[in-house]
Each structure stands twice: as C-alpha cells, then as structure tokens.
mmCIF file of C-alpha atoms in Angstrom:
data_model
loop_
_atom_site.group_PDB
_atom_site.id
_atom_site.type_symbol
_atom_site.label_atom_id
_atom_site.label_comp_id
_atom_site.label_asym_id
_atom_site.label_seq_id
_atom_site.Cartn_x
_atom_site.Cartn_y
_atom_site.Cartn_z
ATOM 1 C CA MET Z 893 0.446 -0.353 -0.072
ATOM 2 C CA SER Z 894 1.096 3.308 -1.384
ATOM 3 C CA ALA Z 895 2.090 6.620 1.582
ATOM 4 C CA ALA Z 896 -0.869 8.055 -0.169
ATOM 5 C CA ASP Z 897 -3.344 5.321 0.681
ATOM 6 C CA ALA Z 898 -2.532 6.025 4.536
ATOM 7 C CA THR Z 899 -4.884 8.938 4.175
ATOM 8 C CA ALA Z 900 -7.769 7.252 3.597
ATOM 9 C CA ASN Z 901 -9.770 10.738 2.959
ATOM 10 C CA ALA Z 902 -9.870 11.241 6.233
ATOM 11 C CA SER Z 903 -9.575 15.005 5.661
ATOM 12 C CA SER Z 904 -8.173 17.730 3.375
ATOM 13 C CA SER Z 905 -4.839 18.436 3.683
ATOM 14 C CA THR Z 906 -5.277 22.167 5.193
ATOM 15 C CA GLY Z 907 -7.823 21.860 6.742
ATOM 16 C CA THR Z 908 -8.873 23.680 10.205
ATOM 17 C CA SER Z 909 -8.740 22.612 13.430
ATOM 18 C CA ASN Z 910 -11.509 22.093 14.833
ATOM 19 C CA GLY Z 911 -13.125 19.161 13.348
ATOM 20 C CA THR Z 912 -15.933 21.168 12.241
ATOM 21 C CA GLY Z 913 -15.102 24.263 10.612
ATOM 22 C CA THR Z 914 -16.125 26.601 12.975
ATOM 23 C CA GLY Z 915 -13.246 27.434 15.581
ATOM 24 C CA THR Z 916 -11.325 30.650 15.669
ATOM 25 C CA SER Z 917 -8.165 31.585 16.866
ATOM 26 C CA THR Z 918 -5.447 34.607 17.163
ATOM 27 C CA SER Z 919 -1.914 34.131 17.577
ATOM 28 C CA THR Z 920 -1.767 35.251 21.196
ATOM 29 C CA GLY Z 921 -4.071 32.758 22.045
ATOM 30 C CA THR Z 922 -5.946 29.754 20.965
ATOM 31 C CA GLY Z 923 -8.921 29.521 20.002
ATOM 32 C CA THR Z 924 -12.404 28.385 21.360
ATOM 33 C CA VAL Z 925 -13.816 24.941 19.363
ATOM 34 C CA ARG Z 926 -16.765 22.777 19.643
ATOM 35 C CA LEU Z 927 -16.027 19.563 20.704
ATOM 36 C CA GLY Z 928 -16.572 17.343 17.214
ATOM 37 C CA GLY Z 929 -20.507 17.888 17.147
ATOM 38 C CA SER Z 930 -20.840 18.036 20.013
ATOM 39 C CA GLY Z 931 -22.002 21.350 21.742
ATOM 40 C CA LEU Z 932 -19.376 21.495 24.319
ATOM 41 C CA GLN Z 933 -17.144 24.767 23.845
ATOM 42 C CA ILE Z 934 -13.234 24.010 24.718
ATOM 43 C CA SER Z 935 -9.555 25.970 23.941
ATOM 44 C CA SER Z 936 -8.304 24.065 20.289
ATOM 45 C CA VAL Z 937 -5.380 23.113 22.319
ATOM 46 C CA VAL Z 938 -5.932 20.681 25.667
ATOM 47 C CA LEU Z 939 -3.329 20.509 28.572
ATOM 48 C CA GLY Z 940 -2.337 17.373 28.850
ATOM 49 C CA MET Z 941 -2.275 16.602 32.761
ATOM 50 C CA MET Z 942 -0.071 13.160 32.786
ATOM 51 C CA SER Z 943 2.942 14.448 33.636
ATOM 52 C CA TYR Z 944 2.405 16.343 37.103
ATOM 53 C CA GLY Z 945 1.728 13.671 40.040
ATOM 54 C CA ASP Z 946 2.990 12.318 42.246
ATOM 55 C CA PRO Z 947 6.300 9.824 41.383
ATOM 56 C CA ASP Z 948 6.467 7.554 44.512
ATOM 57 C CA ARG Z 949 2.685 6.506 42.642
ATOM 58 C CA GLY Z 950 1.352 4.252 40.167
ATOM 59 C CA ALA Z 951 4.247 3.974 37.548
ATOM 60 C CA HIS Z 952 5.227 7.491 35.466
ATOM 61 C CA PRO Z 953 8.215 7.888 37.962
ATOM 62 C CA TRP Z 954 8.965 11.135 35.679
ATOM 63 C CA SER Z 955 6.258 12.753 36.449
ATOM 64 C CA VAL Z 956 6.441 16.200 38.797
ATOM 65 C CA ASP Z 957 4.791 17.389 41.904
ATOM 66 C CA ILE Z 958 2.110 20.126 42.767
ATOM 67 C CA ASP Z 959 4.454 22.899 43.210
ATOM 68 C CA ALA Z 960 6.075 22.119 40.118
ATOM 69 C CA ALA Z 961 3.196 21.849 37.975
ATOM 70 C CA ARG Z 962 1.349 24.746 38.996
ATOM 71 C CA PRO Z 963 3.249 27.883 36.583
ATOM 72 C CA PHE Z 964 2.968 25.283 33.595
ATOM 73 C CA VAL Z 965 -0.865 24.936 34.562
ATOM 74 C CA ARG Z 966 -1.177 28.591 35.370
ATOM 75 C CA ARG Z 967 0.840 29.357 32.236
ATOM 76 C CA ALA Z 968 -1.735 27.594 29.193
ATOM 77 C CA TYR Z 969 -4.380 28.677 30.998
ATOM 78 C CA GLU Z 970 -3.648 32.612 30.882
ATOM 79 C CA ALA Z 971 -2.579 31.446 26.924
ATOM 80 C CA GLY Z 972 -6.444 30.997 26.893
ATOM 81 C CA ILE Z 973 -6.294 27.126 27.276
ATOM 82 C CA THR Z 974 -8.915 26.120 28.958
ATOM 83 C CA ALA Z 975 -9.445 21.885 28.897
ATOM 84 C CA PHE Z 976 -7.902 19.705 31.244
ATOM 85 C CA ASP Z 977 -6.926 15.916 30.676
ATOM 86 C CA THR Z 978 -6.183 13.826 32.984
ATOM 87 C CA ALA Z 979 -7.123 9.561 34.101
ATOM 88 C CA ASN Z 980 -7.636 8.520 37.357
ATOM 89 C CA VAL Z 981 -4.531 6.117 36.671
ATOM 90 C CA TYR Z 982 -2.443 8.664 36.037
ATOM 91 C CA SER Z 983 0.013 8.875 38.929
ATOM 92 C CA ALA Z 984 -2.561 6.811 40.503
ATOM 93 C CA GLY Z 985 -4.742 9.286 41.231
ATOM 94 C CA SER Z 986 -2.218 12.134 42.364
ATOM 95 C CA SER Z 987 -3.001 13.501 38.654
ATOM 96 C CA GLU Z 988 -6.603 14.207 38.813
ATOM 97 C CA GLU Z 989 -5.719 15.329 42.311
ATOM 98 C CA ILE Z 990 -3.178 17.795 40.975
ATOM 99 C CA THR Z 991 -5.135 18.514 38.637
ATOM 100 C CA GLY Z 992 -8.616 19.125 41.049
ATOM 101 C CA GLU Z 993 -6.547 21.547 43.038
ATOM 102 C CA LEU Z 994 -4.865 23.975 40.905
ATOM 103 C CA LEU Z 995 -7.314 24.220 39.020
ATOM 104 C CA LYS Z 996 -9.308 25.226 42.586
ATOM 105 C CA GLU Z 997 -6.642 27.813 42.357
ATOM 106 C CA LEU Z 998 -7.042 29.581 38.625
ATOM 107 C CA ALA Z 999 -10.830 30.041 37.668
ATOM 108 C CA PRO Z 1000 -13.800 28.961 38.389
ATOM 109 C CA ARG Z 1001 -15.587 25.280 38.261
ATOM 110 C CA GLU Z 1002 -18.162 26.543 34.944
ATOM 111 C CA GLU Z 1003 -15.241 28.255 33.023
ATOM 112 C CA VAL Z 1004 -12.568 25.384 33.117
ATOM 113 C CA GLN Z 1005 -13.346 22.173 30.944
ATOM 114 C CA VAL Z 1006 -12.273 18.487 32.756
ATOM 115 C CA PHE Z 1007 -11.578 15.095 31.255
ATOM 116 C CA THR Z 1008 -10.958 12.404 33.043
ATOM 117 C CA LYS Z 1009 -10.774 8.844 31.782
ATOM 118 C CA VAL Z 1010 -11.769 5.318 33.410
ATOM 119 C CA PHE Z 1011 -10.549 1.133 32.597
ATOM 120 C CA ASN Z 1012 -6.707 0.802 33.989
ATOM 121 C CA ARG Z 1013 -6.665 -1.334 36.921
ATOM 122 C CA MET Z 1014 -6.788 0.882 40.564
ATOM 123 C CA ARG Z 1015 -7.061 -1.768 43.090
ATOM 124 C CA PRO Z 1016 -6.054 -5.053 43.370
ATOM 125 C CA GLY Z 1017 -9.081 -7.467 43.485
ATOM 126 C CA ARG Z 1018 -11.999 -7.896 41.811
ATOM 127 C CA ASN Z 1019 -13.927 -5.077 39.697
ATOM 128 C CA GLY Z 1020 -10.496 -3.059 41.059
ATOM 129 C CA ALA Z 1021 -10.395 -2.293 36.250
ATOM 130 C CA GLY Z 1022 -12.647 -3.119 33.499
ATOM 131 C CA LEU Z 1023 -15.620 -1.175 32.655
ATOM 132 C CA SER Z 1024 -18.008 -3.473 33.957
ATOM 133 C CA ARG Z 1025 -20.767 -1.408 35.971
ATOM 134 C CA ALA Z 1026 -18.987 -2.198 39.119
ATOM 135 C CA ALA Z 1027 -15.680 -0.742 38.334
ATOM 136 C CA ILE Z 1028 -17.461 1.913 36.186
ATOM 137 C CA MET Z 1029 -19.650 3.660 39.179
ATOM 138 C CA HIS Z 1030 -17.037 3.070 41.831
ATOM 139 C CA GLU Z 1031 -14.845 5.201 40.016
ATOM 140 C CA ILE Z 1032 -16.305 7.427 38.889
ATOM 141 C CA ASP Z 1033 -16.987 8.491 42.580
ATOM 142 C CA GLU Z 1034 -13.478 8.196 43.540
ATOM 143 C CA SER Z 1035 -12.086 10.622 40.496
ATOM 144 C CA LEU Z 1036 -14.701 13.095 41.651
ATOM 145 C CA THR Z 1037 -14.046 12.878 45.079
ATOM 146 C CA ARG Z 1038 -9.539 13.563 43.962
ATOM 147 C CA LEU Z 1039 -10.243 16.222 41.788
ATOM 148 C CA GLY Z 1040 -12.943 17.737 44.279
ATOM 149 C CA THR Z 1041 -16.027 18.527 41.951
ATOM 150 C CA ASP Z 1042 -19.252 17.748 41.475
ATOM 151 C CA TYR Z 1043 -18.682 16.536 37.358
ATOM 152 C CA VAL Z 1044 -16.501 15.773 34.979
ATOM 153 C CA ASP Z 1045 -16.991 17.092 31.428
ATOM 154 C CA LEU Z 1046 -15.586 14.948 29.797
ATOM 155 C CA TYR Z 1047 -15.643 10.760 31.053
ATOM 156 C CA GLN Z 1048 -14.044 8.930 28.648
ATOM 157 C CA ILE Z 1049 -12.881 5.167 28.930
ATOM 158 C CA HIS Z 1050 -9.211 4.279 28.382
ATOM 159 C CA ARG Z 1051 -9.602 1.454 26.156
ATOM 160 C CA PHE Z 1052 -11.538 -0.931 25.254
ATOM 161 C CA ASP Z 1053 -13.181 -4.040 27.542
ATOM 162 C CA PRO Z 1054 -13.048 -7.568 25.548
ATOM 163 C CA GLU Z 1055 -14.306 -9.166 28.968
ATOM 164 C CA THR Z 1056 -17.559 -7.006 29.878
ATOM 165 C CA PRO Z 1057 -20.277 -6.743 27.971
ATOM 166 C CA VAL Z 1058 -20.593 -3.282 25.226
ATOM 167 C CA GLU Z 1059 -24.589 -3.165 26.380
ATOM 168 C CA GLU Z 1060 -23.375 -2.610 29.999
ATOM 169 C CA THR Z 1061 -20.584 -0.795 29.918
ATOM 170 C CA MET Z 1062 -22.456 1.826 27.767
ATOM 171 C CA GLU Z 1063 -25.783 1.856 30.196
ATOM 172 C CA ALA Z 1064 -23.152 2.267 33.033
ATOM 173 C CA LEU Z 1065 -21.876 5.655 30.585
ATOM 174 C CA HIS Z 1066 -25.715 6.733 30.048
ATOM 175 C CA ASP Z 1067 -26.506 6.176 33.940
ATOM 176 C CA VAL Z 1068 -23.349 8.530 34.958
ATOM 177 C CA VAL Z 1069 -24.500 11.249 33.019
ATOM 178 C CA LYS Z 1070 -27.310 11.317 33.632
ATOM 179 C CA ALA Z 1071 -26.711 11.550 37.349
ATOM 180 C CA GLY Z 1072 -25.180 14.364 36.683
ATOM 181 C CA LYS Z 1073 -21.520 13.409 37.040
ATOM 182 C CA ALA Z 1074 -20.637 13.583 33.695
ATOM 183 C CA ARG Z 1075 -21.563 16.097 30.890
ATOM 184 C CA TYR Z 1076 -20.401 14.050 28.118
ATOM 185 C CA ILE Z 1077 -18.985 10.499 27.046
ATOM 186 C CA GLY Z 1078 -15.823 9.870 24.974
ATOM 187 C CA ALA Z 1079 -13.628 6.780 23.761
ATOM 188 C CA SER Z 1080 -9.612 6.272 23.576
ATOM 189 C CA SER Z 1081 -7.658 4.543 21.831
ATOM 190 C CA MET Z 1082 -9.043 1.167 19.782
ATOM 191 C CA TRP Z 1083 -10.065 -0.426 17.114
ATOM 192 C CA ALA Z 1084 -12.527 0.889 14.660
ATOM 193 C CA TRP Z 1085 -14.744 -1.690 14.367
ATOM 194 C CA GLN Z 1086 -14.618 -1.762 19.039
ATOM 195 C CA PHE Z 1087 -16.016 2.411 18.707
ATOM 196 C CA ALA Z 1088 -18.449 1.271 15.702
ATOM 197 C CA GLU Z 1089 -19.840 -1.079 17.605
ATOM 198 C CA MET Z 1090 -20.419 0.858 20.494
ATOM 199 C CA GLN Z 1091 -21.605 3.728 19.064
ATOM 200 C CA HIS Z 1092 -24.047 1.389 17.755
ATOM 201 C CA VAL Z 1093 -25.219 -0.350 20.484
ATOM 202 C CA ALA Z 1094 -25.654 3.296 22.355
ATOM 203 C CA GLU Z 1095 -27.543 4.451 19.955
ATOM 204 C CA ARG Z 1096 -29.700 1.797 19.730
ATOM 205 C CA HIS Z 1097 -31.087 1.495 23.646
ATOM 206 C CA GLY Z 1098 -31.332 5.733 23.371
ATOM 207 C CA TRP Z 1099 -28.163 5.615 25.573
ATOM 208 C CA THR Z 1100 -25.653 8.759 25.374
ATOM 209 C CA LYS Z 1101 -22.874 8.109 22.612
ATOM 210 C CA PHE Z 1102 -19.477 9.239 22.678
ATOM 211 C CA VAL Z 1103 -18.996 12.899 21.523
ATOM 212 C CA SER Z 1104 -14.528 12.221 21.572
ATOM 213 C CA MET Z 1105 -12.225 9.961 20.299
ATOM 214 C CA GLN Z 1106 -8.983 10.951 22.270
ATOM 215 C CA ASP Z 1107 -6.353 8.253 19.655
ATOM 216 C CA GLN Z 1108 -2.414 8.217 18.938
ATOM 217 C CA TYR Z 1109 -2.043 10.890 15.925
ATOM 218 C CA ASN Z 1110 0.943 11.757 14.751
ATOM 219 C CA LEU Z 1111 3.088 12.159 11.583
ATOM 220 C CA LEU Z 1112 5.211 9.299 11.990
ATOM 221 C CA GLU Z 1113 1.577 7.009 13.478
ATOM 222 C CA ARG Z 1114 -1.170 7.862 11.015
ATOM 223 C CA GLU Z 1115 -2.931 4.898 10.860
ATOM 224 C CA GLU Z 1116 -6.133 6.492 11.918
ATOM 225 C CA GLU Z 1117 -6.306 8.408 8.739
ATOM 226 C CA ARG Z 1118 -8.081 4.545 8.052
ATOM 227 C CA GLU Z 1119 -11.007 3.914 8.970
ATOM 228 C CA MET Z 1120 -11.041 5.647 12.565
ATOM 229 C CA HIS Z 1121 -11.087 9.039 11.295
ATOM 230 C CA PRO Z 1122 -13.510 8.572 8.675
ATOM 231 C CA PHE Z 1123 -15.770 7.179 10.570
ATOM 232 C CA CYS Z 1124 -15.914 10.187 13.798
ATOM 233 C CA ALA Z 1125 -15.304 12.681 10.760
ATOM 234 C CA HIS Z 1126 -18.555 11.107 9.353
ATOM 235 C CA THR Z 1127 -20.825 10.991 12.961
ATOM 236 C CA GLY Z 1128 -19.704 14.238 14.422
ATOM 237 C CA VAL Z 1129 -17.134 12.244 16.892
ATOM 238 C CA GLY Z 1130 -14.552 15.174 17.378
ATOM 239 C CA VAL Z 1131 -10.561 13.861 17.622
ATOM 240 C CA ILE Z 1132 -8.414 14.987 21.024
ATOM 241 C CA PRO Z 1133 -5.036 12.842 19.626
ATOM 242 C CA TRP Z 1134 -2.683 12.125 22.598
ATOM 243 C CA SER Z 1135 1.352 11.549 21.745
ATOM 244 C CA PRO Z 1136 0.832 15.089 18.399
ATOM 245 C CA LEU Z 1137 4.524 14.887 18.997
ATOM 246 C CA ALA Z 1138 5.515 11.412 19.035
ATOM 247 C CA ARG Z 1139 6.848 11.768 22.252
ATOM 248 C CA GLY Z 1140 9.108 14.186 21.280
ATOM 249 C CA LYS Z 1141 10.152 12.356 18.542
ATOM 250 C CA LEU Z 1142 9.248 15.205 16.206
ATOM 251 C CA THR Z 1143 10.421 18.278 18.170
ATOM 252 C CA ARG Z 1144 14.270 17.641 17.444
ATOM 253 C CA PRO Z 1145 16.704 16.612 14.697
ATOM 254 C CA TRP Z 1146 16.643 12.637 14.599
ATOM 255 C CA ASP Z 1147 19.735 12.146 15.527
ATOM 256 C CA ALA Z 1148 19.291 13.987 19.105
ATOM 257 C CA SER Z 1149 18.619 13.219 22.520
ATOM 258 C CA GLY Z 1150 15.160 13.215 24.711
ATOM 259 C CA SER Z 1151 16.253 15.273 27.729
ATOM 260 C CA GLY Z 1152 14.722 15.194 30.947
ATOM 261 C CA SER Z 1153 13.427 11.905 33.007
ATOM 262 C CA ARG Z 1154 10.470 10.445 30.852
ATOM 263 C CA SER Z 1155 12.988 10.241 28.035
ATOM 264 C CA GLU Z 1156 14.617 7.311 30.072
ATOM 265 C CA THR Z 1157 12.162 5.855 32.444
ATOM 266 C CA ASP Z 1158 8.642 6.296 30.250
ATOM 267 C CA GLU Z 1159 8.891 2.088 29.412
ATOM 268 C CA PHE Z 1160 5.433 2.381 27.597
ATOM 269 C CA GLY Z 1161 7.418 5.143 25.536
ATOM 270 C CA LYS Z 1162 9.744 3.211 24.613
ATOM 271 C CA THR Z 1163 7.635 0.394 22.779
ATOM 272 C CA LEU Z 1164 6.098 2.940 20.316
ATOM 273 C CA TYR Z 1165 7.797 4.893 16.609
ATOM 274 C CA ARG Z 1166 9.638 1.570 16.085
ATOM 275 C CA GLN Z 1167 8.719 0.392 13.010
ATOM 276 C CA ASP Z 1168 10.342 1.451 9.839
ATOM 277 C CA GLU Z 1169 12.232 4.246 11.456
ATOM 278 C CA ASP Z 1170 14.554 4.739 7.940
ATOM 279 C CA ALA Z 1171 11.086 7.167 6.983
ATOM 280 C CA ASN Z 1172 10.787 7.984 10.991
ATOM 281 C CA ARG Z 1173 14.501 9.745 9.999
ATOM 282 C CA ALA Z 1174 12.407 10.974 6.581
ATOM 283 C CA ILE Z 1175 9.694 12.520 8.186
ATOM 284 C CA VAL Z 1176 11.569 14.526 10.928
ATOM 285 C CA ASP Z 1177 13.970 15.750 8.399
ATOM 286 C CA ALA Z 1178 10.936 17.693 6.957
ATOM 287 C CA VAL Z 1179 9.398 18.592 9.756
ATOM 288 C CA GLN Z 1180 12.812 19.699 10.556
ATOM 289 C CA ALA Z 1181 13.636 22.159 7.147
ATOM 290 C CA VAL Z 1182 10.252 23.521 6.976
ATOM 291 C CA ALA Z 1183 10.969 24.659 10.093
ATOM 292 C CA ASP Z 1184 13.618 26.531 9.865
ATOM 293 C CA GLU Z 1185 12.678 27.623 6.658
ATOM 294 C CA ARG Z 1186 9.749 28.913 8.407
ATOM 295 C CA GLY Z 1187 11.931 30.053 11.073
ATOM 296 C CA VAL Z 1188 10.120 28.669 14.009
ATOM 297 C CA PRO Z 1189 10.648 25.801 16.809
ATOM 298 C CA MET Z 1190 9.701 21.992 14.821
ATOM 299 C CA ALA Z 1191 7.141 21.349 17.250
ATOM 300 C CA GLN Z 1192 4.392 24.033 16.135
ATOM 301 C CA ILE Z 1193 5.289 22.486 12.403
ATOM 302 C CA ALA Z 1194 4.299 19.300 13.696
ATOM 303 C CA LEU Z 1195 1.362 20.355 15.965
ATOM 304 C CA ALA Z 1196 0.349 22.696 13.130
ATOM 305 C CA TRP Z 1197 -0.037 19.646 10.866
ATOM 306 C CA VAL Z 1198 -2.919 17.543 13.754
ATOM 307 C CA ALA Z 1199 -4.414 20.182 14.385
ATOM 308 C CA GLY Z 1200 -4.840 21.413 10.440
ATOM 309 C CA LYS Z 1201 -6.633 18.062 9.983
ATOM 310 C CA ASP Z 1202 -10.218 17.752 10.158
ATOM 311 C CA ALA Z 1203 -11.442 14.762 12.106
ATOM 312 C CA VAL Z 1204 -9.262 16.533 14.664
ATOM 313 C CA SER Z 1205 -10.830 19.049 17.611
ATOM 314 C CA ALA Z 1206 -7.577 20.129 19.692
ATOM 315 C CA PRO Z 1207 -4.698 18.153 20.495
ATOM 316 C CA ILE Z 1208 -3.808 17.021 23.639
ATOM 317 C CA VAL Z 1209 0.114 18.915 24.512
ATOM 318 C CA GLY Z 1210 1.884 17.371 27.688
ATOM 319 C CA ALA Z 1211 4.097 20.657 29.519
ATOM 320 C CA THR Z 1212 7.333 20.712 31.314
ATOM 321 C CA LYS Z 1213 8.748 23.281 30.209
ATOM 322 C CA GLU Z 1214 7.930 26.472 29.420
ATOM 323 C CA HIS Z 1215 8.095 26.814 25.511
ATOM 324 C CA HIS Z 1216 5.685 23.862 25.173
ATOM 325 C CA ILE Z 1217 2.783 25.655 26.325
ATOM 326 C CA ASP Z 1218 4.234 28.871 24.194
ATOM 327 C CA ASP Z 1219 5.194 26.369 21.129
ATOM 328 C CA ALA Z 1220 1.130 25.001 21.539
ATOM 329 C CA VAL Z 1221 -0.484 28.272 21.338
ATOM 330 C CA ALA Z 1222 1.793 29.529 18.532
ATOM 331 C CA ALA Z 1223 1.046 26.691 16.525
ATOM 332 C CA SER Z 1224 -2.738 27.329 16.628
ATOM 333 C CA ALA Z 1225 -2.176 30.896 14.518
ATOM 334 C CA ILE Z 1226 -0.033 28.352 11.211
ATOM 335 C CA THR Z 1227 -1.693 26.936 8.898
ATOM 336 C CA LEU Z 1228 0.621 24.644 6.413
ATOM 337 C CA THR Z 1229 0.690 25.087 2.437
ATOM 338 C CA ALA Z 1230 -0.484 22.507 0.092
ATOM 339 C CA ASP Z 1231 3.534 22.111 -0.561
ATOM 340 C CA GLU Z 1232 4.482 21.856 3.074
ATOM 341 C CA VAL Z 1233 1.840 18.738 3.456
ATOM 342 C CA THR Z 1234 2.716 16.920 0.936
ATOM 343 C CA ARG Z 1235 7.073 17.153 2.190
ATOM 344 C CA LEU Z 1236 5.971 16.059 5.385
ATOM 345 C CA GLU Z 1237 3.520 13.383 4.584
ATOM 346 C CA SER Z 1238 5.493 12.291 1.543
ATOM 347 C CA ALA Z 1239 7.860 9.770 4.191
ATOM 348 C CA TYR Z 1240 4.901 7.926 5.877
ATOM 349 C CA THR Z 1241 4.651 4.229 5.209
ATOM 350 C CA PRO Z 1242 1.887 1.866 6.524
ATOM 351 C CA ARG Z 1243 2.695 0.045 9.761
ATOM 352 C CA VAL Z 1244 0.461 -1.594 12.729
ATOM 353 C CA PRO Z 1245 -0.995 0.425 14.370
ATOM 354 C CA SER Z 1246 0.713 0.764 18.295
ATOM 355 C CA GLY Z 1247 -0.382 2.242 21.748
ATOM 356 C CA PHE Z 1248 -3.602 -0.223 22.801
#
C-alpha cells in the first residue's frame, strides 16, 4: 500500500483545526472549538495532565509534583487553554488530585473543562479495573472525589474492555451522565470496529453516545486515517489526539537525544515509533526543514499539521517546560501550505497500529 493510501480521505491537508470548521484562533492565544458535533466548547489546545503527579505513586516516575506543575498549568490557562485531560490511573490518582487543586486556584469550575478516564487497574481484587458497571460506578465517584468536583465535562473509557458486554458498559456510562456526574462521554484508542459497535449499541438503546475519540495521531503514526478518522468525521465525533509530537521525536533532529527523566523511564513510550525508522527519520528531517524555512521550532510545525486535519478538534499536549505551552499556542496560528503538507507526509509508510 502506498503512503498516499494512508490518508484514506480522512481530511483535507489544510483543513481547520476544530473538526467542525467553526473554530477561531489568534496569534496570542488559543481559539475556541466545539468538540466534534457536540455543543461542548473547548480550547483549541488541551493540556495533558499526565506529567503531573506523585512520582512515587503509579507507573510514571518522571511526573512532577504540584509545586512544579503549578506554573505550567497557570501559563496554559493564561494563554487561553481551558480544557485539561487526566485519568484515574495517572500516578495512581495523584494526577487527578493535582488537576483539581490547581484548577480551583485558577478559575471558577464552569470556566474550565475537565476530562478524565476509566479502565485501568486502580485497586487489587475483583472489579478493580475494566469497564463493568461495578467498576465504572465506583471509579467515577473516586475520580470526582480526587478532582474535588461534582462532575467532569468528559468521562472517557481509556481502552476497550473485551471482557465486559458492550451493553453493560454503555448503559453504565449513560447512567453516569444522567446522574449528573459527567456532561459528555468519550473513548480512547481501540479498533474502529469496536468503537462503531459501542456507538451502535448506545444508539439502538437510546443511550448517551461518545462525542470524542482520544487516539494516537501524529506524523509518525497515521494509521487512524484509514478507518477511525473517517468514521469520526462522518458521525460528528471529535478527535483529540494524544502524543501529537510522538513523544518528542518530532521536536528535535532525529539523532538528537531527548532530555529529562521521562525519556529514560517512560517504559510505555519506549515501545512506540520503532517501526520503519528510515521513514521516521525522513519525516523528522522534513519537519526540521519546514521549521527552519519558517524560522519556528519543529514542535510548532508538527502540531500545526495535526491541528490542520478536519477530523481533529484539538490536540492534547503535555508541558514540563515553558516553551511547550508557547509552542502549542503558537501552532494554533500556523496554516501550512499544501506543498508543506505534502513534504511532511510523503515519506510515511504503513505500519502496524500501536499503543493499545
């Protein structure tokens, strides 16, 4: 299959950054977009909160504590970022705790959009993980307690649960929404047929459907363009990609090393972007060339490419350095030319989907 086939007509090369064509942005801050076809307005950049947590809890020893996180979250909010994405499993719940505490310091609850997730194991024993009704009902209350809020704006399933009937999961999520504990529901990385099945079950029963898909999408991993993104675009589901910078690989020359403890201790990250490294190198070289021509950091080009896809509502970016937020905001104002997009995409080769 050719590299061109990978586009799968998911989006035009220079589409708007909101998934609906109605977003706005400025060079001094993020814009406002709707999450897919829903009525929920969010910022055109989402701040990922996985980097913030207790490094001694959970599986993220590279995370930073609340005092180190505070200036980044404040800088993001001041730049117009009002959507914040975390998960119950991040640093064993401490990411949610930090998220809730810092957002209380910054803004009234109704001025921010809080996203969290459920699926991964949070406690030993029966019903301590997965998407059973027992697990979901327990975990939503635990998340709300840690976040210090009565509701989340978006409650996402972190992965597909093959051991629980889809009907059970979707009815439980519907009941969470009807109980006022979540405004909307979303999903994360899975096969497109699994996502379609879950949506179909919800529609058949008149239950709440997913409004978002949080999947892995960047210049080094474009397999979602084949099925997931066309399905999302067709059905009004907003895409909020994770790892839009490919764990930093798109932010520096290919032979440059990553800095910081995460590059050394992120075991999950080490499993990603290892396929067809010759093609990956060529893609990174193209990002560097376009960035040099424009006189901007590579991260801005890579993020502008993701945000420019019609299926995408807003990329999720992490920040442990001030320029991470500055680059994300600046990328919102960049519109790549058709020629630049072609140069960035031309070296891509098909690969086995990873990350779930």
